[in-house]
C-alpha cells in the first residue's frame, strides 16, 4: 500500500512538472505581427519593408482613427541584419510566423532572389505557406504602403486576390517558398512568379483617404507571370502566354474561353483540365509531347446557335481547343525567345533518359530547350449547356 502511494505521488509530480509551460513562449503583447515583407535594393544594400498589423484596428474592436497596419523600413547588407535593425523603430519584436506575402521589387529581382530567400528557408519562425510575388514596374516598399478597401489587411487582400485569380482566371499562379527554391535549384526547370502592380495615385494610396472613397485613388492589382532564369528575373509573359504556361504545367483550375460564332460570340467556362507531358527520344534527340484535355461548360451565349446540334458542338469544341493550343504555343515561343525552360521539360527528359540529360544539362536553356521539338495536342469536351439548352437570343426578332 505504501509503495502504491509513493508511485502515485511520483506520477503526480511528473505531470505537474510537464505543465509548467513552454520556456520559449512569446506573449502576444510583446510581438509585432508581420503580415507582409518587401525587399528592394538601394545603393547596393537591401531595403527591407515590413507591414505590421495593428490588432485592435484589424479586429474592429476599436473606434479610433488609427490605421490597421503600419510599415517600417530600413537598409542592411543582408536581410537578417535589416530585420534586427528595425527593432530601433518597432516597439515590439517582429514576429514572422503569420507572414502572408513577400513582395520583391522588379529591379531587385533582376539581380537575383536566391540570397533574399536564404533567411526564410533557415529561420524556424518563417513558415512556408506565404506567397512570393514581384512588384512589376515598381518597388516592393511602395506596394506595401497602399491601403486597401474592404480588406483592412493589405497583405490578405493580395493573398486572397491571387487565390481567386488563380482559381477562376488562370493567368496567375500562387508560388510558395519550397516550390520556388526547388525550381531555382533545378537544372531542368525555372520558376515563374506572379506580378503585382499599383494602379492609380500611390501618394493618396498610402493615406486613409484611399479607403474613404467609393472608388479608391490607388489599388494593388494582380498582374501576369514573370519569368526567371535560375534566380534572376529576365522577362514577363502576357495574359495569353501566362495561361499557356499554366496549361502546360497543369495549373489551370478554371478560366474562360471566348469563341466567335456568326455575328456574335460564346463564352465557355473551363471546368476541369488535365495535362500530360511525355518525353520521346529518337537517335539521341529528345522531343516533348504535351497532351491537354479539358471539360467545358457554356457560360454565356451572345449569338444565334443551335447547341443541340452535334456538328455545331464538334465545331465549337475545335474552336476551344484551337484557342488553348494557340496560348500554349505562344508561351513556348516566348520562353524560347527568353532562352529559359519554365515548363520543366528538362526534368521530364532527365527522368526519361538520365544519360542523355547529362550531355544536355550544361547548355539546356540556351541550346537544348531552344531547339527542342515540342508537339501540342489539345482536346476539349463540352459537357454542360447551363440551365437552358436554347438561348432566347434565337427568338429575338431583329427590328426593321
CSV table of C-alpha atoms in Angstrom, one decimal:
chain,number,residue,atom,x,y,z
A,1,UNK,CA,0.0,0.0,0.0
A,2,UNK,CA,2.8,2.3,0.9
A,3,UNK,CA,4.6,1.6,-2.3
A,4,UNK,CA,1.4,2.3,-4.2
A,5,UNK,CA,1.1,5.8,-2.6
A,6,UNK,CA,4.7,6.7,-3.4
A,7,UNK,CA,4.2,5.6,-7.0
A,8,UNK,CA,1.1,7.8,-7.3
A,9,UNK,CA,2.9,10.8,-5.8
A,10,UNK,CA,5.7,10.4,-8.3
A,11,UNK,CA,3.3,10.3,-11.2
A,12,UNK,CA,1.5,13.5,-10.0
A,13,UNK,CA,4.8,15.3,-9.6
A,14,UNK,CA,5.8,14.3,-13.2
A,15,UNK,CA,2.5,15.6,-14.5
A,16,UNK,CA,2.9,18.9,-12.7
A,17,UNK,CA,6.4,19.4,-14.0
A,18,UNK,CA,5.2,18.8,-17.5
A,19,UNK,CA,2.5,21.5,-17.1
A,20,UNK,CA,4.8,24.3,-16.2
A,21,UNK,CA,4.6,25.9,-19.6
A,22,UNK,CA,7.0,26.5,-22.5
A,23,UNK,CA,10.3,28.1,-21.7
A,24,UNK,CA,10.4,29.8,-25.2
A,25,UNK,CA,6.8,31.1,-25.3
A,26,UNK,CA,6.1,34.5,-26.8
A,27,UNK,CA,3.4,36.8,-25.3
A,28,UNK,CA,1.2,38.4,-27.9
A,29,UNK,CA,1.6,41.8,-26.3
A,30,UNK,CA,5.4,41.6,-26.8
A,31,UNK,CA,5.2,40.9,-30.5
A,32,UNK,CA,4.7,43.0,-33.7
A,33,UNK,CA,2.9,40.6,-36.1
A,34,UNK,CA,4.3,41.0,-39.6
A,35,UNK,CA,1.8,40.3,-42.4
A,36,UNK,CA,3.9,41.2,-45.4
A,37,UNK,CA,7.6,41.9,-46.2
A,38,UNK,CA,9.0,43.8,-49.1
A,39,UNK,CA,12.6,43.6,-50.5
A,40,UNK,CA,14.3,46.2,-52.7
A,41,UNK,CA,17.9,47.0,-53.4
A,42,UNK,CA,19.1,50.6,-53.0
A,43,UNK,CA,22.7,51.6,-53.1
A,44,UNK,CA,23.9,48.0,-53.1
A,45,UNK,CA,22.0,47.3,-49.9
A,46,UNK,CA,18.7,45.6,-49.1
A,47,UNK,CA,15.9,47.9,-48.4
A,48,UNK,CA,13.6,45.9,-46.2
A,49,UNK,CA,10.0,47.0,-45.6
A,50,UNK,CA,7.7,45.2,-43.2
A,51,UNK,CA,3.9,45.6,-42.8
A,52,UNK,CA,2.9,45.2,-39.2
A,53,UNK,CA,-0.7,44.7,-38.0
A,54,UNK,CA,-2.5,46.9,-35.5
A,55,UNK,CA,-4.5,44.1,-33.8
A,56,UNK,CA,-7.1,46.5,-32.4
A,57,UNK,CA,-7.9,48.1,-35.7
A,58,UNK,CA,-7.9,44.8,-37.6
A,59,UNK,CA,-10.4,43.2,-35.2
A,60,UNK,CA,-12.7,46.3,-35.4
A,61,UNK,CA,-13.0,46.5,-31.6
A,62,UNK,CA,-11.5,50.0,-31.6
A,63,UNK,CA,-13.3,53.2,-32.5
A,64,UNK,CA,-10.1,55.1,-33.1
A,65,UNK,CA,-9.0,56.6,-36.4
A,66,UNK,CA,-5.6,54.8,-36.4
A,67,UNK,CA,-4.7,52.8,-39.5
A,68,UNK,CA,-5.0,49.0,-39.5
A,69,UNK,CA,-1.3,48.5,-40.5
A,70,UNK,CA,2.0,50.2,-40.1
A,71,UNK,CA,5.1,49.9,-42.2
A,72,UNK,CA,8.7,50.1,-41.1
A,73,UNK,CA,11.7,50.1,-43.4
A,74,UNK,CA,15.5,50.1,-43.1
A,75,UNK,CA,18.6,49.1,-45.0
A,76,UNK,CA,21.1,46.3,-44.4
A,77,UNK,CA,23.8,44.3,-46.1
A,78,UNK,CA,21.6,41.2,-45.6
A,79,UNK,CA,18.0,40.5,-44.6
A,80,UNK,CA,18.9,39.3,-41.1
A,81,UNK,CA,20.8,42.5,-40.3
A,82,UNK,CA,17.9,44.6,-41.6
A,83,UNK,CA,15.3,42.8,-39.5
A,84,UNK,CA,17.4,43.3,-36.3
A,85,UNK,CA,18.0,47.0,-37.2
A,86,UNK,CA,14.2,47.5,-37.4
A,87,UNK,CA,14.0,47.0,-33.7
A,88,UNK,CA,15.1,50.6,-33.3
A,89,UNK,CA,11.7,51.6,-34.8
A,90,UNK,CA,9.3,48.9,-33.8
A,91,UNK,CA,8.0,49.0,-30.2
A,92,UNK,CA,7.9,45.2,-30.1
A,93,UNK,CA,9.9,42.3,-31.6
A,94,UNK,CA,9.0,41.5,-35.2
A,95,UNK,CA,7.2,38.2,-35.4
A,96,UNK,CA,7.1,36.4,-38.9
A,97,UNK,CA,5.1,33.3,-38.2
A,98,UNK,CA,1.9,34.8,-39.7
A,99,UNK,CA,3.6,36.2,-42.8
A,100,UNK,CA,1.2,36.2,-45.8
A,101,UNK,CA,3.1,37.9,-48.6
A,102,UNK,CA,6.7,38.6,-49.7
A,103,UNK,CA,7.0,41.3,-52.4
A,104,UNK,CA,10.2,41.7,-54.3
A,105,UNK,CA,10.9,44.8,-56.3
A,106,UNK,CA,11.4,44.3,-60.1
A,107,UNK,CA,14.9,45.8,-60.2
A,108,UNK,CA,15.9,43.7,-57.1
A,109,UNK,CA,14.5,40.6,-58.7
A,110,UNK,CA,16.7,41.2,-61.8
A,111,UNK,CA,19.8,40.9,-59.6
A,112,UNK,CA,18.8,37.5,-58.2
A,113,UNK,CA,16.5,36.5,-55.4
A,114,UNK,CA,18.3,33.5,-54.1
A,115,UNK,CA,20.1,35.3,-51.3
A,116,UNK,CA,16.9,37.0,-50.3
A,117,UNK,CA,15.2,33.7,-49.7
A,118,UNK,CA,18.1,32.1,-47.6
A,119,UNK,CA,16.9,33.5,-44.3
A,120,UNK,CA,13.3,32.5,-44.9
A,121,UNK,CA,14.3,28.9,-45.5
A,122,UNK,CA,16.7,28.8,-42.5
A,123,UNK,CA,14.8,30.6,-39.7
A,124,UNK,CA,12.3,28.4,-37.9
A,125,UNK,CA,9.9,31.3,-37.3
A,126,UNK,CA,9.2,31.6,-41.1
A,127,UNK,CA,6.6,29.1,-42.2
A,128,UNK,CA,6.4,28.3,-45.9
A,129,UNK,CA,2.8,29.0,-46.6
A,130,UNK,CA,3.2,32.6,-47.8
A,131,UNK,CA,3.1,33.7,-51.4
A,132,UNK,CA,6.0,35.4,-53.2
A,133,UNK,CA,5.4,38.0,-55.9
A,134,UNK,CA,7.2,40.6,-57.9
A,135,UNK,CA,6.3,44.3,-58.0
A,136,UNK,CA,6.1,45.0,-61.7
A,137,UNK,CA,7.5,48.3,-62.8
A,138,UNK,CA,7.9,49.3,-59.2
A,139,UNK,CA,9.3,48.9,-55.8
A,140,UNK,CA,8.1,46.5,-53.0
A,141,UNK,CA,8.2,49.3,-50.5
A,142,UNK,CA,5.6,51.3,-52.4
A,143,UNK,CA,3.3,48.3,-52.8
A,144,UNK,CA,3.2,47.6,-49.1
A,145,UNK,CA,2.2,51.2,-48.3
A,146,UNK,CA,-1.1,51.1,-50.3
A,147,UNK,CA,-4.2,50.8,-48.1
A,148,UNK,CA,-6.9,48.6,-49.5
A,149,UNK,CA,-10.7,48.9,-49.3
A,150,UNK,CA,-12.9,46.2,-47.8
A,151,UNK,CA,-9.9,44.1,-46.6
A,152,UNK,CA,-8.2,46.0,-43.7
A,153,UNK,CA,-5.1,44.0,-44.1
A,154,UNK,CA,-3.5,44.8,-47.5
A,155,UNK,CA,-1.4,41.6,-47.4
A,156,UNK,CA,-4.6,39.5,-47.0
A,157,UNK,CA,-6.1,41.4,-50.0
A,158,UNK,CA,-3.2,40.4,-52.2
A,159,UNK,CA,-3.1,36.8,-50.9
A,160,UNK,CA,-6.9,36.4,-51.5
A,161,UNK,CA,-6.9,38.1,-54.9
A,162,UNK,CA,-4.1,35.8,-56.0
A,163,UNK,CA,-6.0,32.7,-54.8
A,164,UNK,CA,-9.2,33.8,-56.6
A,165,UNK,CA,-7.5,34.9,-59.8
A,166,UNK,CA,-5.6,31.6,-60.0
A,167,UNK,CA,-8.8,29.6,-59.4
A,168,UNK,CA,-11.0,31.5,-61.9
A,169,UNK,CA,-8.8,33.2,-64.5
A,170,UNK,CA,-5.7,31.1,-64.8
A,171,UNK,CA,-3.3,33.8,-65.8
A,172,UNK,CA,-1.7,33.9,-62.4
A,173,UNK,CA,0.0,31.4,-60.1
A,174,UNK,CA,0.4,31.3,-56.3
A,175,UNK,CA,4.0,30.3,-55.6
A,176,UNK,CA,5.3,29.4,-52.1
A,177,UNK,CA,8.8,29.2,-50.7
A,178,UNK,CA,9.5,25.5,-51.0
A,179,UNK,CA,8.4,25.3,-54.7
A,180,UNK,CA,10.3,28.4,-55.6
A,181,UNK,CA,13.6,27.1,-54.1
A,182,UNK,CA,13.1,23.7,-55.8
A,183,UNK,CA,12.7,25.4,-59.2
A,184,UNK,CA,15.6,27.8,-58.7
A,185,UNK,CA,18.0,24.9,-57.8
A,186,UNK,CA,16.7,22.6,-60.6
A,187,UNK,CA,18.8,22.2,-63.7
A,188,UNK,CA,15.8,21.3,-65.9
A,189,UNK,CA,13.2,23.9,-64.7
A,190,UNK,CA,13.0,27.6,-63.9
A,191,UNK,CA,10.5,29.5,-61.8
A,192,UNK,CA,7.8,32.0,-62.6
A,193,UNK,CA,6.3,34.4,-60.1
A,194,UNK,CA,3.0,36.4,-60.4
A,195,UNK,CA,3.4,40.2,-60.6
A,196,UNK,CA,1.5,42.8,-58.7
A,197,UNK,CA,1.2,46.4,-59.9
A,198,UNK,CA,0.0,49.7,-58.3
A,199,UNK,CA,-2.7,51.4,-60.4
A,200,UNK,CA,-3.6,55.0,-59.6
A,201,UNK,CA,-2.1,57.6,-57.4
A,202,UNK,CA,0.2,55.9,-55.0
A,203,UNK,CA,0.7,59.1,-52.9
A,204,UNK,CA,-3.0,59.1,-52.0
A,205,UNK,CA,-2.9,55.3,-51.8
A,206,UNK,CA,-0.9,55.3,-48.6
A,207,UNK,CA,-3.2,57.6,-46.8
A,208,UNK,CA,-6.6,57.0,-45.1
A,209,UNK,CA,-8.3,58.9,-47.9
A,210,UNK,CA,-7.7,55.9,-50.2
A,211,UNK,CA,-10.3,53.8,-48.3
A,212,UNK,CA,-12.8,56.6,-47.6
A,213,UNK,CA,-13.8,56.9,-51.3
A,214,UNK,CA,-16.2,54.6,-53.2
A,215,UNK,CA,-13.5,54.4,-55.9
A,216,UNK,CA,-10.1,54.2,-54.4
A,217,UNK,CA,-7.4,56.5,-55.8
A,218,UNK,CA,-4.9,53.7,-55.9
A,219,UNK,CA,-5.2,49.9,-55.9
A,220,UNK,CA,-3.0,46.8,-55.9
A,221,UNK,CA,-3.8,44.6,-58.8
A,222,UNK,CA,-2.6,41.1,-59.8
A,223,UNK,CA,-0.5,41.0,-63.0
A,224,UNK,CA,0.7,38.2,-65.2
A,225,UNK,CA,3.7,35.9,-64.7
A,226,UNK,CA,7.3,37.0,-64.5
A,227,UNK,CA,10.0,34.7,-66.0
A,228,UNK,CA,13.2,33.7,-64.2
A,229,UNK,CA,16.4,32.0,-65.4
A,230,UNK,CA,17.7,30.5,-62.2
A,231,UNK,CA,17.1,33.1,-59.6
A,232,UNK,CA,17.2,36.2,-61.9
A,233,UNK,CA,14.1,37.9,-63.5
A,234,UNK,CA,14.6,38.1,-67.2
A,235,UNK,CA,11.2,39.0,-68.6
A,236,UNK,CA,7.4,38.8,-68.5
A,237,UNK,CA,4.6,36.8,-70.1
A,238,UNK,CA,1.4,38.5,-71.3
A,239,UNK,CA,-2.0,37.2,-70.3
A,240,UNK,CA,-2.4,34.6,-73.0
A,241,UNK,CA,1.2,33.4,-72.5
A,242,UNK,CA,0.6,33.1,-68.8
A,243,UNK,CA,-2.4,31.0,-69.3
A,244,UNK,CA,-0.4,28.9,-71.8
A,245,UNK,CA,2.2,28.3,-69.2
A,246,UNK,CA,-0.4,27.1,-66.6
A,247,UNK,CA,-2.0,24.8,-69.2
A,248,UNK,CA,1.4,23.1,-69.8
A,249,UNK,CA,2.2,22.8,-66.1
A,250,UNK,CA,-1.3,21.6,-65.2
A,251,UNK,CA,-2.1,24.6,-63.1
A,252,UNK,CA,-5.4,25.6,-64.6
A,253,UNK,CA,-8.3,25.3,-62.1
A,254,UNK,CA,-10.7,27.3,-64.1
A,255,UNK,CA,-10.9,30.1,-66.7
A,256,UNK,CA,-12.9,31.5,-69.6
A,257,UNK,CA,-12.5,31.0,-73.4
A,258,UNK,CA,-14.5,33.2,-75.8
A,259,UNK,CA,-15.1,31.9,-79.3
A,260,UNK,CA,-16.6,33.9,-82.2
A,261,UNK,CA,-19.7,32.5,-83.7
A,262,UNK,CA,-21.7,34.1,-86.6
A,263,UNK,CA,-22.2,37.7,-85.7
A,264,UNK,CA,-21.6,37.2,-82.0
A,265,UNK,CA,-19.6,35.1,-79.6
A,266,UNK,CA,-20.0,32.4,-77.0
A,267,UNK,CA,-18.2,32.3,-73.6
A,268,UNK,CA,-17.1,28.9,-72.2
A,269,UNK,CA,-16.1,28.1,-68.7
A,270,UNK,CA,-13.1,25.7,-68.4
A,271,UNK,CA,-14.1,23.5,-65.5
A,272,UNK,CA,-11.5,20.7,-65.5
A,273,UNK,CA,-8.1,20.5,-67.1
A,274,UNK,CA,-5.6,17.6,-67.2
A,275,UNK,CA,-2.2,17.9,-68.8
A,276,UNK,CA,0.3,15.1,-69.5
A,277,UNK,CA,3.8,15.8,-70.7
A,278,UNK,CA,5.9,13.0,-72.2
A,279,UNK,CA,9.5,12.8,-73.4
A,280,UNK,CA,10.4,10.8,-76.5
A,281,UNK,CA,14.0,10.0,-77.6
A,282,UNK,CA,15.0,9.1,-81.1
A,283,UNK,CA,18.5,8.9,-82.4
A,284,UNK,CA,19.8,10.6,-79.2
A,285,UNK,CA,17.5,13.6,-79.9
A,286,UNK,CA,14.8,14.4,-77.3
A,287,UNK,CA,11.3,15.6,-78.1
A,288,UNK,CA,8.3,16.6,-75.9
A,289,UNK,CA,4.7,15.9,-76.4
A,290,UNK,CA,2.1,17.9,-74.4
A,291,UNK,CA,-1.5,16.4,-74.1
A,292,UNK,CA,-4.2,18.7,-72.7
A,293,UNK,CA,-7.8,17.6,-72.2
A,294,UNK,CA,-10.5,19.8,-70.7
A,295,UNK,CA,-14.2,19.7,-69.8
A,296,UNK,CA,-16.1,22.8,-70.7
A,297,UNK,CA,-19.4,24.4,-69.8
A,298,UNK,CA,-21.3,27.0,-71.7
A,299,UNK,CA,-21.2,30.3,-69.7
A,300,UNK,CA,-22.9,32.8,-71.9
A,301,UNK,CA,-24.4,32.9,-75.5
A,302,UNK,CA,-24.2,36.2,-77.4
A,303,UNK,CA,-25.0,34.6,-80.8
A,304,UNK,CA,-27.7,32.6,-82.6
A,305,UNK,CA,-26.6,29.0,-82.3
A,306,UNK,CA,-28.2,25.6,-82.0
A,307,UNK,CA,-26.4,23.9,-79.1
A,308,UNK,CA,-28.4,20.7,-79.6
A,309,UNK,CA,-26.8,20.1,-83.0
A,310,UNK,CA,-24.0,17.6,-82.8
A,311,UNK,CA,-22.0,19.1,-85.6
A,312,UNK,CA,-22.2,22.5,-84.0
A,313,UNK,CA,-20.9,21.1,-80.7
A,314,UNK,CA,-18.0,19.5,-82.5
A,315,UNK,CA,-17.1,22.7,-84.3
A,316,UNK,CA,-17.2,24.7,-81.0
A,317,UNK,CA,-15.1,22.1,-79.3
A,318,UNK,CA,-12.5,22.5,-82.0
A,319,UNK,CA,-12.6,26.3,-81.6
A,320,UNK,CA,-12.0,26.0,-77.9
A,321,UNK,CA,-9.1,23.5,-78.5
A,322,UNK,CA,-7.5,25.8,-81.1
A,323,UNK,CA,-7.8,28.8,-78.7
A,324,UNK,CA,-6.0,26.9,-75.9
A,325,UNK,CA,-3.4,25.5,-78.3
A,326,UNK,CA,-2.6,29.0,-79.5
A,327,UNK,CA,-2.0,30.1,-75.9
A,328,UNK,CA,0.3,27.1,-75.2
A,329,UNK,CA,2.3,27.6,-78.3
A,330,UNK,CA,2.6,31.4,-77.6
A,331,UNK,CA,4.0,30.6,-74.1
A,332,UNK,CA,6.5,28.1,-75.6
A,333,UNK,CA,7.6,30.6,-78.2
A,334,UNK,CA,8.1,33.4,-75.6
A,335,UNK,CA,10.1,31.0,-73.3
A,336,UNK,CA,12.3,30.0,-76.2
A,337,UNK,CA,12.9,33.7,-77.1
A,338,UNK,CA,13.9,34.3,-73.4
A,339,UNK,CA,16.0,31.1,-73.5
A,340,UNK,CA,14.6,29.7,-70.3
A,341,UNK,CA,12.7,26.4,-69.7
A,342,UNK,CA,9.8,27.4,-67.4
A,343,UNK,CA,7.9,24.2,-68.0
A,344,UNK,CA,10.1,21.6,-66.5
A,345,UNK,CA,10.7,19.9,-69.9
A,346,UNK,CA,14.4,19.3,-68.8
A,347,UNK,CA,13.2,17.4,-65.8
A,348,UNK,CA,10.9,15.2,-67.9
A,349,UNK,CA,13.8,14.3,-70.2
A,350,UNK,CA,16.1,13.7,-67.2
A,351,UNK,CA,13.6,11.1,-65.9
A,352,UNK,CA,13.2,9.5,-69.3
A,353,UNK,CA,16.9,9.3,-70.1
A,354,UNK,CA,19.4,10.3,-67.4
A,355,UNK,CA,22.4,9.6,-69.6
A,356,UNK,CA,21.2,11.8,-72.4
A,357,UNK,CA,20.3,14.5,-70.0
A,358,UNK,CA,23.8,14.6,-68.6
A,359,UNK,CA,25.0,15.6,-72.1
A,360,UNK,CA,22.4,18.3,-72.4
A,361,UNK,CA,22.3,19.8,-68.9
A,362,UNK,CA,25.0,22.4,-69.1
A,363,UNK,CA,23.6,24.2,-72.1
A,364,UNK,CA,20.0,23.2,-71.7
A,365,UNK,CA,18.3,26.7,-71.6
A,366,UNK,CA,20.4,28.2,-74.4
A,367,UNK,CA,20.6,25.3,-76.8
A,368,UNK,CA,18.7,22.1,-75.8
A,369,UNK,CA,15.4,23.9,-74.9
A,370,UNK,CA,15.6,26.4,-77.7
A,371,UNK,CA,16.0,23.7,-80.3
A,372,UNK,CA,13.6,21.2,-78.6
A,373,UNK,CA,10.8,19.7,-80.8
A,374,UNK,CA,7.5,20.2,-78.9
A,375,UNK,CA,4.2,18.8,-80.1
A,376,UNK,CA,1.0,20.1,-78.6
A,377,UNK,CA,-2.3,18.2,-78.7
A,378,UNK,CA,-5.5,19.7,-77.1
A,379,UNK,CA,-8.9,18.1,-76.8
A,380,UNK,CA,-12.0,19.8,-75.4
A,381,UNK,CA,-15.4,18.4,-74.5
A,382,UNK,CA,-18.5,20.5,-73.9
A,383,UNK,CA,-20.2,18.8,-71.0
A,384,UNK,CA,-22.7,21.3,-69.7
A,385,UNK,CA,-25.0,23.7,-71.5
A,386,UNK,CA,-26.4,25.5,-68.4
A,387,UNK,CA,-30.0,25.7,-67.2
A,388,UNK,CA,-31.3,26.1,-70.8
A,389,UNK,CA,-30.5,24.3,-74.0
A,390,UNK,CA,-31.6,27.1,-76.3
A,391,UNK,CA,-30.8,30.7,-75.8
A,392,UNK,CA,-33.7,33.2,-76.0
A,393,UNK,CA,-31.3,35.2,-78.3
A,394,UNK,CA,-32.5,32.8,-81.1
A,395,UNK,CA,-36.1,34.1,-80.6
A,396,UNK,CA,-35.4,37.8,-80.7
A,397,UNK,CA,-36.8,39.3,-83.9
A,398,UNK,CA,-34.5,42.0,-85.4
A,399,UNK,CA,-36.2,45.3,-85.9
A,400,UNK,CA,-36.7,46.8,-89.3
